[in-house]
């Protein structure tokens, strides 16, 4: 019987993505082949413009490939309707965006609770789960502060707590440590490692920080829309 870590949570097969700009086709992704396994931390590394964020958006169903397949939990993610994709994104996938995506009038705790509400988690579980996730990222004392009262690094940690709160099968994170100092970045990667090992979640994150690559189970290097090494 295959172990949890050998089971693909998501597979990207022969994926290409093109856009039109000034009457010419721009090829952003050029035949991507990769997988993200349950219970593993996968990292995408590469320069800005290499296609990492575009690939992450396709993996999360926020965009569709021009060619190829995106298979999420043995289901053809790329073929689904927008309505079905929305439901699955809310319940089965967590996102950590570079923009943080926090609502300014809600406290840190309420922002995390919102992701639980959208995932259909019973209301009685919100506060305890949200508080636990804020504790994981070291923000218990800032739980009742609104985003404008938090530093950029603290907002990023709220975004991480929000992304993991509903216990998704897959967590996609775009530069989740970009606003953090070295010590806090290492702590957040420690949180990711704890999540994948204890809960079997698949995590795929982009990063420029070479000091973090050693914590990953798999590292893919992207250059000009292609994966050139694993």
PDB file of N, CA and C in Angstrom, residues 117-216:
ATOM      1  N   UNK A 117     -15.779  30.120   7.589  1.00  0.00           N
ATOM      2  CA  UNK A 117     -17.171  30.322   7.177  1.00  0.00           C
ATOM      3  C   UNK A 117     -17.354  29.979   5.703  1.00  0.00           C
ATOM      4  N   UNK A 118     -16.450  30.452   4.852  1.00  0.00           N
ATOM      5  CA  UNK A 118     -16.551  30.207   3.415  1.00  0.00           C
ATOM      6  C   UNK A 118     -16.375  28.738   3.078  1.00  0.00           C
ATOM      7  N   UNK A 119     -15.643  28.011   3.920  1.00  0.00           N
ATOM      8  CA  UNK A 119     -15.426  26.576   3.694  1.00  0.00           C
ATOM      9  C   UNK A 119     -16.572  25.722   4.220  1.00  0.00           C
ATOM     10  N   UNK A 120     -17.551  26.361   4.867  1.00  0.00           N
ATOM     11  CA  UNK A 120     -18.692  25.616   5.386  1.00  0.00           C
ATOM     12  C   UNK A 120     -18.436  24.929   6.711  1.00  0.00           C
ATOM     13  N   UNK A 121     -17.413  25.364   7.437  1.00  0.00           N
ATOM     14  CA  UNK A 121     -17.113  24.791   8.748  1.00  0.00           C
ATOM     15  C   UNK A 121     -18.169  25.268   9.749  1.00  0.00           C
ATOM     16  N   UNK A 122     -18.684  24.392  10.614  1.00  0.00           N
ATOM     17  CA  UNK A 122     -19.690  24.801  11.603  1.00  0.00           C
ATOM     18  C   UNK A 122     -19.212  25.987  12.438  1.00  0.00           C
ATOM     19  N   UNK A 123     -20.109  26.943  12.674  1.00  0.00           N
ATOM     20  CA  UNK A 123     -19.756  28.172  13.378  1.00  0.00           C
ATOM     21  C   UNK A 123     -19.148  27.911  14.759  1.00  0.00           C
ATOM     22  N   UNK A 124     -19.613  26.858  15.420  1.00  0.00           N
ATOM     23  CA  UNK A 124     -19.135  26.556  16.774  1.00  0.00           C
ATOM     24  C   UNK A 124     -17.635  26.264  16.810  1.00  0.00           C
ATOM     25  N   UNK A 125     -17.054  25.917  15.662  1.00  0.00           N
ATOM     26  CA  UNK A 125     -15.634  25.564  15.607  1.00  0.00           C
ATOM     27  C   UNK A 125     -14.732  26.736  15.226  1.00  0.00           C
ATOM     28  N   UNK A 126     -15.329  27.851  14.793  1.00  0.00           N
ATOM     29  CA  UNK A 126     -14.530  28.940  14.224  1.00  0.00           C
ATOM     30  C   UNK A 126     -13.493  29.501  15.180  1.00  0.00           C
ATOM     31  N   UNK A 127     -13.948  29.946  16.337  1.00  0.00           N
ATOM     32  CA  UNK A 127     -13.069  30.700  17.226  1.00  0.00           C
ATOM     33  C   UNK A 127     -11.876  29.867  17.701  1.00  0.00           C
ATOM     34  N   UNK A 128     -12.140  28.615  18.087  1.00  0.00           N
ATOM     35  CA  UNK A 128     -11.058  27.764  18.585  1.00  0.00           C
ATOM     36  C   UNK A 128     -10.034  27.479  17.492  1.00  0.00           C
ATOM     37  N   UNK A 129     -10.521  27.140  16.288  1.00  0.00           N
ATOM     38  CA  UNK A 129      -9.609  26.832  15.190  1.00  0.00           C
ATOM     39  C   UNK A 129      -8.827  28.074  14.760  1.00  0.00           C
ATOM     40  N   UNK A 130      -9.515  29.212  14.657  1.00  0.00           N
ATOM     41  CA  UNK A 130      -8.844  30.445  14.247  1.00  0.00           C
ATOM     42  C   UNK A 130      -7.781  30.842  15.263  1.00  0.00           C
ATOM     43  N   UNK A 131      -8.112  30.727  16.540  1.00  0.00           N
ATOM     44  CA  UNK A 131      -7.157  31.076  17.597  1.00  0.00           C
ATOM     45  C   UNK A 131      -5.941  30.155  17.552  1.00  0.00           C
ATOM     46  N   UNK A 132      -6.160  28.872  17.279  1.00  0.00           N
ATOM     47  CA  UNK A 132      -5.056  27.913  17.198  1.00  0.00           C
ATOM     48  C   UNK A 132      -4.114  28.269  16.049  1.00  0.00           C
ATOM     49  N   UNK A 133      -4.691  28.652  14.908  1.00  0.00           N
ATOM     50  CA  UNK A 133      -3.872  28.982  13.745  1.00  0.00           C
ATOM     51  C   UNK A 133      -3.074  30.266  13.972  1.00  0.00           C
ATOM     52  N   UNK A 134      -3.684  31.251  14.629  1.00  0.00           N
ATOM     53  CA  UNK A 134      -2.950  32.472  14.955  1.00  0.00           C
ATOM     54  C   UNK A 134      -1.832  32.186  15.950  1.00  0.00           C
ATOM     55  N   UNK A 135      -2.066  31.252  16.848  1.00  0.00           N
ATOM     56  CA  UNK A 135      -1.021  30.864  17.796  1.00  0.00           C
ATOM     57  C   UNK A 135       0.141  30.193  17.066  1.00  0.00           C
ATOM     58  N   UNK A 136      -0.171  29.369  16.059  1.00  0.00           N
ATOM     59  CA  UNK A 136       0.871  28.700  15.281  1.00  0.00           C
ATOM     60  C   UNK A 136       1.821  29.706  14.634  1.00  0.00           C
ATOM     61  N   UNK A 137       1.269  30.849  14.212  1.00  0.00           N
ATOM     62  CA  UNK A 137       2.102  31.845  13.530  1.00  0.00           C
ATOM     63  C   UNK A 137       2.549  32.965  14.477  1.00  0.00           C
ATOM     64  N   UNK A 138       2.346  32.752  15.775  1.00  0.00           N
ATOM     65  CA  UNK A 138       2.861  33.680  16.774  1.00  0.00           C
ATOM     66  C   UNK A 138       2.119  34.992  16.898  1.00  0.00           C
ATOM     67  N   UNK A 139       0.790  34.971  16.670  1.00  0.00           N
ATOM     68  CA  UNK A 139       0.023  36.216  16.686  1.00  0.00           C
ATOM     69  C   UNK A 139      -1.124  36.215  17.690  1.00  0.00           C
ATOM     70  N   UNK A 140      -1.050  35.393  18.701  1.00  0.00           N
ATOM     71  CA  UNK A 140      -2.127  35.347  19.692  1.00  0.00           C
ATOM     72  C   UNK A 140      -2.403  36.731  20.284  1.00  0.00           C
ATOM     73  N   UNK A 141      -1.359  37.472  20.585  1.00  0.00           N
ATOM     74  CA  UNK A 141      -1.535  38.783  21.222  1.00  0.00           C
ATOM     75  C   UNK A 141      -2.022  39.854  20.254  1.00  0.00           C
ATOM     76  N   UNK A 142      -2.053  39.532  18.959  1.00  0.00           N
ATOM     77  CA  UNK A 142      -2.500  40.509  17.954  1.00  0.00           C
ATOM     78  C   UNK A 142      -3.824  40.096  17.323  1.00  0.00           C
ATOM     79  N   UNK A 143      -4.489  39.118  17.910  1.00  0.00           N
ATOM     80  CA  UNK A 143      -5.705  38.547  17.324  1.00  0.00           C
ATOM     81  C   UNK A 143      -6.811  39.569  17.118  1.00  0.00           C
ATOM     82  N   UNK A 144      -6.896  40.563  17.989  1.00  0.00           N
ATOM     83  CA  UNK A 144      -7.990  41.534  17.911  1.00  0.00           C
ATOM     84  C   UNK A 144      -7.590  42.837  17.228  1.00  0.00           C
ATOM     85  N   UNK A 145      -6.477  42.820  16.526  1.00  0.00           N
ATOM     86  CA  UNK A 145      -6.026  43.989  15.772  1.00  0.00           C
ATOM     87  C   UNK A 145      -6.451  43.869  14.309  1.00  0.00           C
ATOM     88  N   UNK A 146      -6.786  45.003  13.711  1.00  0.00           N
ATOM     89  CA  UNK A 146      -7.143  45.045  12.296  1.00  0.00           C
ATOM     90  C   UNK A 146      -5.872  45.173  11.456  1.00  0.00           C
ATOM     91  N   UNK A 147      -5.973  44.839  10.149  1.00  0.00           N
ATOM     92  CA  UNK A 147      -4.772  44.833   9.309  1.00  0.00           C
ATOM     93  C   UNK A 147      -3.954  46.124   9.352  1.00  0.00           C
ATOM     94  N   UNK A 148      -4.615  47.290   9.382  1.00  0.00           N
ATOM     95  CA  UNK A 148      -3.863  48.547   9.370  1.00  0.00           C
ATOM     96  C   UNK A 148      -3.095  48.772  10.672  1.00  0.00           C
ATOM     97  N   UNK A 149      -3.391  47.974  11.688  1.00  0.00           N
ATOM     98  CA  UNK A 149      -2.675  48.061  12.955  1.00  0.00           C
ATOM     99  C   UNK A 149      -1.523  47.062  13.036  1.00  0.00           C
ATOM    100  N   UNK A 150      -1.331  46.301  11.964  1.00  0.00           N
ATOM    101  CA  UNK A 150      -0.305  45.262  11.924  1.00  0.00           C
ATOM    102  C   UNK A 150       0.798  45.633  10.943  1.00  0.00           C
ATOM    103  N   UNK A 151       1.989  45.156  11.198  1.00  0.00           N
ATOM    104  CA  UNK A 151       3.091  45.351  10.252  1.00  0.00           C
ATOM    105  C   UNK A 151       2.881  44.451   9.037  1.00  0.00           C
ATOM    106  N   UNK A 152       3.685  44.686   7.982  1.00  0.00           N
ATOM    107  CA  UNK A 152       3.581  43.842   6.798  1.00  0.00           C
ATOM    108  C   UNK A 152       3.840  42.381   7.115  1.00  0.00           C
ATOM    109  N   UNK A 153       4.835  42.122   7.957  1.00  0.00           N
ATOM    110  CA  UNK A 153       5.137  40.744   8.342  1.00  0.00           C
ATOM    111  C   UNK A 153       4.012  40.106   9.126  1.00  0.00           C
ATOM    112  N   UNK A 154       3.373  40.888  10.006  1.00  0.00           N
ATOM    113  CA  UNK A 154       2.247  40.365  10.787  1.00  0.00           C
ATOM    114  C   UNK A 154       1.051  40.085   9.888  1.00  0.00           C
ATOM    115  N   UNK A 155       0.808  40.957   8.912  1.00  0.00           N
ATOM    116  CA  UNK A 155      -0.282  40.709   7.965  1.00  0.00           C
ATOM    117  C   UNK A 155      -0.026  39.428   7.177  1.00  0.00           C
ATOM    118  N   UNK A 156       1.226  39.212   6.815  1.00  0.00           N
ATOM    119  CA  UNK A 156       1.562  37.993   6.079  1.00  0.00           C
ATOM    120  C   UNK A 156       1.308  36.758   6.939  1.00  0.00           C
ATOM    121  N   UNK A 157       1.588  36.850   8.217  1.00  0.00           N
ATOM    122  CA  UNK A 157       1.331  35.720   9.111  1.00  0.00           C
ATOM    123  C   UNK A 157      -0.168  35.470   9.293  1.00  0.00           C
ATOM    124  N   UNK A 158      -0.969  36.538   9.305  1.00  0.00           N
ATOM    125  CA  UNK A 158      -2.427  36.357   9.343  1.00  0.00           C
ATOM    126  C   UNK A 158      -2.880  35.637   8.077  1.00  0.00           C
ATOM    127  N   UNK A 159      -2.311  36.022   6.933  1.00  0.00           N
ATOM    128  CA  UNK A 159      -2.659  35.373   5.669  1.00  0.00           C
ATOM    129  C   UNK A 159      -2.310  33.885   5.699  1.00  0.00           C
ATOM    130  N   UNK A 160      -1.194  33.540   6.329  1.00  0.00           N
ATOM    131  CA  UNK A 160      -0.814  32.129   6.459  1.00  0.00           C
ATOM    132  C   UNK A 160      -1.817  31.392   7.337  1.00  0.00           C
ATOM    133  N   UNK A 161      -2.183  31.996   8.469  1.00  0.00           N
ATOM    134  CA  UNK A 161      -3.179  31.381   9.358  1.00  0.00           C
ATOM    135  C   UNK A 161      -4.500  31.186   8.632  1.00  0.00           C
ATOM    136  N   UNK A 162      -4.883  32.173   7.842  1.00  0.00           N
ATOM    137  CA  UNK A 162      -6.130  32.095   7.077  1.00  0.00           C
ATOM    138  C   UNK A 162      -6.079  30.964   6.046  1.00  0.00           C
ATOM    139  N   UNK A 163      -4.926  30.790   5.426  1.00  0.00           N
ATOM    140  CA  UNK A 163      -4.789  29.769   4.394  1.00  0.00           C
ATOM    141  C   UNK A 163      -4.847  28.348   4.911  1.00  0.00           C
ATOM    142  N   UNK A 164      -4.442  28.137   6.174  1.00  0.00           N
ATOM    143  CA  UNK A 164      -4.401  26.775   6.717  1.00  0.00           C
ATOM    144  C   UNK A 164      -5.585  26.453   7.621  1.00  0.00           C
ATOM    145  N   UNK A 165      -6.404  27.458   7.952  1.00  0.00           N
ATOM    146  CA  UNK A 165      -7.433  27.294   8.988  1.00  0.00           C
ATOM    147  C   UNK A 165      -8.425  26.179   8.699  1.00  0.00           C
ATOM    148  N   UNK A 166      -8.872  26.062   7.452  1.00  0.00           N
ATOM    149  CA  UNK A 166      -9.922  25.085   7.130  1.00  0.00           C
ATOM    150  C   UNK A 166      -9.371  23.704   6.774  1.00  0.00           C
ATOM    151  N   UNK A 167      -8.089  23.500   7.056  1.00  0.00           N
ATOM    152  CA  UNK A 167      -7.432  22.210   6.832  1.00  0.00           C
ATOM    153  C   UNK A 167      -7.605  21.727   5.383  1.00  0.00           C
ATOM    154  N   UNK A 168      -7.107  22.506   4.436  1.00  0.00           N
ATOM    155  CA  UNK A 168      -7.269  22.126   3.028  1.00  0.00           C
ATOM    156  C   UNK A 168      -6.439  20.897   2.672  1.00  0.00           C
ATOM    157  N   UNK A 169      -6.802  20.259   1.577  1.00  0.00           N
ATOM    158  CA  UNK A 169      -5.980  19.165   1.057  1.00  0.00           C
ATOM    159  C   UNK A 169      -4.700  19.733   0.431  1.00  0.00           C
ATOM    160  N   UNK A 170      -4.831  20.931  -0.160  1.00  0.00           N
ATOM    161  CA  UNK A 170      -3.723  21.557  -0.881  1.00  0.00           C
ATOM    162  C   UNK A 170      -3.608  23.015  -0.450  1.00  0.00           C
ATOM    163  N   UNK A 171      -2.402  23.436  -0.107  1.00  0.00           N
ATOM    164  CA  UNK A 171      -2.133  24.828   0.229  1.00  0.00           C
ATOM    165  C   UNK A 171      -1.164  25.390  -0.805  1.00  0.00           C
ATOM    166  N   UNK A 172      -1.565  26.485  -1.448  1.00  0.00           N
ATOM    167  CA  UNK A 172      -0.744  27.152  -2.447  1.00  0.00           C
ATOM    168  C   UNK A 172      -0.316  28.510  -1.907  1.00  0.00           C
ATOM    169  N   UNK A 173       0.968  28.759  -1.883  1.00  0.00           N
ATOM    170  CA  UNK A 173       1.480  29.976  -1.253  1.00  0.00           C
ATOM    171  C   UNK A 173       2.458  30.692  -2.184  1.00  0.00           C
ATOM    172  N   UNK A 174       2.148  31.943  -2.503  1.00  0.00           N
ATOM    173  CA  UNK A 174       2.986  32.742  -3.394  1.00  0.00           C
ATOM    174  C   UNK A 174       3.895  33.641  -2.558  1.00  0.00           C
ATOM    175  N   UNK A 175       5.165  33.288  -2.479  1.00  0.00           N
ATOM    176  CA  UNK A 175       6.157  34.024  -1.688  1.00  0.00           C
ATOM    177  C   UNK A 175       5.665  34.297  -0.255  1.00  0.00           C
ATOM    178  N   UNK A 176       5.294  33.264   0.493  1.00  0.00           N
ATOM    179  CA  UNK A 176       4.687  33.480   1.811  1.00  0.00           C
ATOM    180  C   UNK A 176       5.618  34.049   2.869  1.00  0.00           C
ATOM    181  N   UNK A 177       6.923  34.044   2.604  1.00  0.00           N
ATOM    182  CA  UNK A 177       7.870  34.567   3.598  1.00  0.00           C
ATOM    183  C   UNK A 177       8.526  35.870   3.145  1.00  0.00           C
ATOM    184  N   UNK A 178       8.010  36.465   2.071  1.00  0.00           N
ATOM    185  CA  UNK A 178       8.664  37.633   1.472  1.00  0.00           C
ATOM    186  C   UNK A 178       8.774  38.822   2.415  1.00  0.00           C
ATOM    187  N   UNK A 179       7.788  38.996   3.298  1.00  0.00           N
ATOM    188  CA  UNK A 179       7.778  40.151   4.199  1.00  0.00           C
ATOM    189  C   UNK A 179       8.336  39.824   5.589  1.00  0.00           C
ATOM    190  N   UNK A 180       8.875  38.633   5.745  1.00  0.00           N
ATOM    191  CA  UNK A 180       9.320  38.192   7.068  1.00  0.00           C
ATOM    192  C   UNK A 180      10.837  38.272   7.199  1.00  0.00           C
ATOM    193  N   UNK A 181      11.300  38.510   8.429  1.00  0.00           N
ATOM    194  CA  UNK A 181      12.742  38.473   8.644  1.00  0.00           C
ATOM    195  C   UNK A 181      13.211  37.014   8.648  1.00  0.00           C
ATOM    196  N   UNK A 182      14.512  36.826   8.692  1.00  0.00           N
ATOM    197  CA  UNK A 182      15.082  35.481   8.560  1.00  0.00           C
ATOM    198  C   UNK A 182      14.557  34.516   9.616  1.00  0.00           C
ATOM    199  N   UNK A 183      14.508  34.958  10.860  1.00  0.00           N
ATOM    200  CA  UNK A 183      14.059  34.082  11.943  1.00  0.00           C
ATOM    201  C   UNK A 183      12.591  33.717  11.801  1.00  0.00           C
ATOM    202  N   UNK A 184      11.740  34.709  11.457  1.00  0.00           N
ATOM    203  CA  UNK A 184      10.317  34.430  11.321  1.00  0.00           C
ATOM    204  C   UNK A 184      10.038  33.580  10.082  1.00  0.00           C
ATOM    205  N   UNK A 185      10.810  33.796   9.005  1.00  0.00           N
ATOM    206  CA  UNK A 185      10.650  32.966   7.810  1.00  0.00           C
ATOM    207  C   UNK A 185      10.936  31.504   8.141  1.00  0.00           C
ATOM    208  N   UNK A 186      12.000  31.266   8.891  1.00  0.00           N
ATOM    209  CA  UNK A 186      12.336  29.899   9.296  1.00  0.00           C
ATOM    210  C   UNK A 186      11.237  29.313  10.173  1.00  0.00           C
ATOM    211  N   UNK A 187      10.650  30.143  11.036  1.00  0.00           N
ATOM    212  CA  UNK A 187       9.567  29.667  11.895  1.00  0.00           C
ATOM    213  C   UNK A 187       8.349  29.278  11.064  1.00  0.00           C
ATOM    214  N   UNK A 188       8.017  30.079  10.043  1.00  0.00           N
ATOM    215  CA  UNK A 188       6.854  29.776   9.210  1.00  0.00           C
ATOM    216  C   UNK A 188       7.070  28.492   8.403  1.00  0.00           C
ATOM    217  N   UNK A 189       8.293  28.283   7.941  1.00  0.00           N
ATOM    218  CA  UNK A 189       8.578  27.033   7.238  1.00  0.00           C
ATOM    219  C   UNK A 189       8.455  25.864   8.209  1.00  0.00           C
ATOM    220  N   UNK A 190       8.828  26.087   9.458  1.00  0.00           N
ATOM    221  CA  UNK A 190       8.623  25.062  10.481  1.00  0.00           C
ATOM    222  C   UNK A 190       7.154  24.744  10.671  1.00  0.00           C
ATOM    223  N   UNK A 191       6.302  25.782  10.606  1.00  0.00           N
ATOM    224  CA  UNK A 191       4.848  25.575  10.684  1.00  0.00           C
ATOM    225  C   UNK A 191       4.381  24.741   9.497  1.00  0.00           C
ATOM    226  N   UNK A 192       4.869  25.069   8.294  1.00  0.00           N
ATOM    227  CA  UNK A 192       4.502  24.296   7.106  1.00  0.00           C
ATOM    228  C   UNK A 192       4.919  22.834   7.255  1.00  0.00           C
ATOM    229  N   UNK A 193       6.125  22.605   7.767  1.00  0.00           N
ATOM    230  CA  UNK A 193       6.595  21.233   7.943  1.00  0.00           C
ATOM    231  C   UNK A 193       5.707  20.493   8.935  1.00  0.00           C
ATOM    232  N   UNK A 194       5.312  21.161   9.995  1.00  0.00           N
ATOM    233  CA  UNK A 194       4.427  20.540  10.984  1.00  0.00           C
ATOM    234  C   UNK A 194       3.089  20.168  10.360  1.00  0.00           C
ATOM    235  N   UNK A 195       2.566  21.040   9.517  1.00  0.00           N
ATOM    236  CA  UNK A 195       1.274  20.800   8.873  1.00  0.00           C
ATOM    237  C   UNK A 195       1.337  19.597   7.942  1.00  0.00           C
ATOM    238  N   UNK A 196       2.378  19.543   7.094  1.00  0.00           N
ATOM    239  CA  UNK A 196       2.443  18.432   6.144  1.00  0.00           C
ATOM    240  C   UNK A 196       2.660  17.104   6.856  1.00  0.00           C
ATOM    241  N   UNK A 197       3.423  17.123   7.940  1.00  0.00           N
ATOM    242  CA  UNK A 197       3.742  15.874   8.630  1.00  0.00           C
ATOM    243  C   UNK A 197       2.612  15.389   9.531  1.00  0.00           C
ATOM    244  N   UNK A 198       1.890  16.315  10.169  1.00  0.00           N
ATOM    245  CA  UNK A 198       0.833  15.913  11.096  1.00  0.00           C
ATOM    246  C   UNK A 198      -0.528  15.754  10.417  1.00  0.00           C
ATOM    247  N   UNK A 199      -0.793  16.565   9.392  1.00  0.00           N
ATOM    248  CA  UNK A 199      -2.118  16.558   8.783  1.00  0.00           C
ATOM    249  C   UNK A 199      -2.118  16.036   7.358  1.00  0.00           C
ATOM    250  N   UNK A 200      -0.946  15.760   6.797  1.00  0.00           N
ATOM    251  CA  UNK A 200      -0.875  15.176   5.465  1.00  0.00           C
ATOM    252  C   UNK A 200      -1.251  16.113   4.341  1.00  0.00           C
ATOM    253  N   UNK A 201      -1.254  17.422   4.616  1.00  0.00           N
ATOM    254  CA  UNK A 201      -1.586  18.408   3.594  1.00  0.00           C
ATOM    255  C   UNK A 201      -0.453  18.492   2.568  1.00  0.00           C
ATOM    256  N   UNK A 202      -0.811  18.745   1.319  1.00  0.00           N
ATOM    257  CA  UNK A 202       0.177  19.028   0.280  1.00  0.00           C
ATOM    258  C   UNK A 202       0.368  20.539   0.209  1.00  0.00           C
ATOM    259  N   UNK A 203       1.603  20.992   0.272  1.00  0.00           N
ATOM    260  CA  UNK A 203       1.890  22.420   0.182  1.00  0.00           C
ATOM    261  C   UNK A 203       2.815  22.676  -1.002  1.00  0.00           C
ATOM    262  N   UNK A 204       2.452  23.663  -1.807  1.00  0.00           N
ATOM    263  CA  UNK A 204       3.323  24.114  -2.890  1.00  0.00           C
ATOM    264  C   UNK A 204       3.495  25.619  -2.746  1.00  0.00           C
ATOM    265  N   UNK A 205       4.725  26.063  -2.646  1.00  0.00           N
ATOM    266  CA  UNK A 205       5.000  27.484  -2.452  1.00  0.00           C
ATOM    267  C   UNK A 205       6.093  27.960  -3.396  1.00  0.00           C
ATOM    268  N   UNK A 206       6.022  29.227  -3.761  1.00  0.00           N
ATOM    269  CA  UNK A 206       7.095  29.844  -4.526  1.00  0.00           C
ATOM    270  C   UNK A 206       8.002  30.601  -3.564  1.00  0.00           C
ATOM    271  N   UNK A 207       9.274  30.675  -3.878  1.00  0.00           N
ATOM    272  CA  UNK A 207      10.200  31.429  -3.035  1.00  0.00           C
ATOM    273  C   UNK A 207      11.469  31.776  -3.801  1.00  0.00           C
ATOM    274  N   UNK A 208      12.023  32.952  -3.475  1.00  0.00           N
ATOM    275  CA  UNK A 208      13.334  33.335  -3.989  1.00  0.00           C
ATOM    276  C   UNK A 208      14.425  33.016  -2.974  1.00  0.00           C
ATOM    277  N   UNK A 209      14.033  32.661  -1.767  1.00  0.00           N
ATOM    278  CA  UNK A 209      14.965  32.536  -0.640  1.00  0.00           C
ATOM    279  C   UNK A 209      15.671  31.180  -0.652  1.00  0.00           C
ATOM    280  N   UNK A 210      16.921  31.183  -1.048  1.00  0.00           N
ATOM    281  CA  UNK A 210      17.672  29.928  -1.163  1.00  0.00           C
ATOM    282  C   UNK A 210      17.908  29.260   0.183  1.00  0.00           C
ATOM    283  N   UNK A 211      17.803  30.011   1.288  1.00  0.00           N
ATOM    284  CA  UNK A 211      18.025  29.415   2.611  1.00  0.00           C
ATOM    285  C   UNK A 211      16.881  28.495   3.011  1.00  0.00           C
ATOM    286  N   UNK A 212      15.758  28.568   2.301  1.00  0.00           N
ATOM    287  CA  UNK A 212      14.591  27.758   2.649  1.00  0.00           C
ATOM    288  C   UNK A 212      14.508  26.459   1.857  1.00  0.00           C
ATOM    289  N   UNK A 213      15.225  26.375   0.748  1.00  0.00           N
ATOM    290  CA  UNK A 213      15.066  25.231  -0.142  1.00  0.00           C
ATOM    291  C   UNK A 213      15.366  23.898   0.531  1.00  0.00           C
ATOM    292  N   UNK A 214      16.271  23.897   1.478  1.00  0.00           N
ATOM    293  CA  UNK A 214      16.640  22.656   2.149  1.00  0.00           C
ATOM    294  C   UNK A 214      15.523  22.057   2.985  1.00  0.00           C
ATOM    295  N   UNK A 215      14.493  22.863   3.306  1.00  0.00           N
ATOM    296  CA  UNK A 215      13.373  22.369   4.106  1.00  0.00           C
ATOM    297  C   UNK A 215      12.319  21.672   3.262  1.00  0.00           C
ATOM    298  N   UNK A 216      12.441  21.762   1.940  1.00  0.00           N
ATOM    299  CA  UNK A 216      11.442  21.180   1.041  1.00  0.00           C
ATOM    300  C   UNK A 216      11.707  19.700   0.786  1.00  0.00           C
TER     301      UNK A 216
END
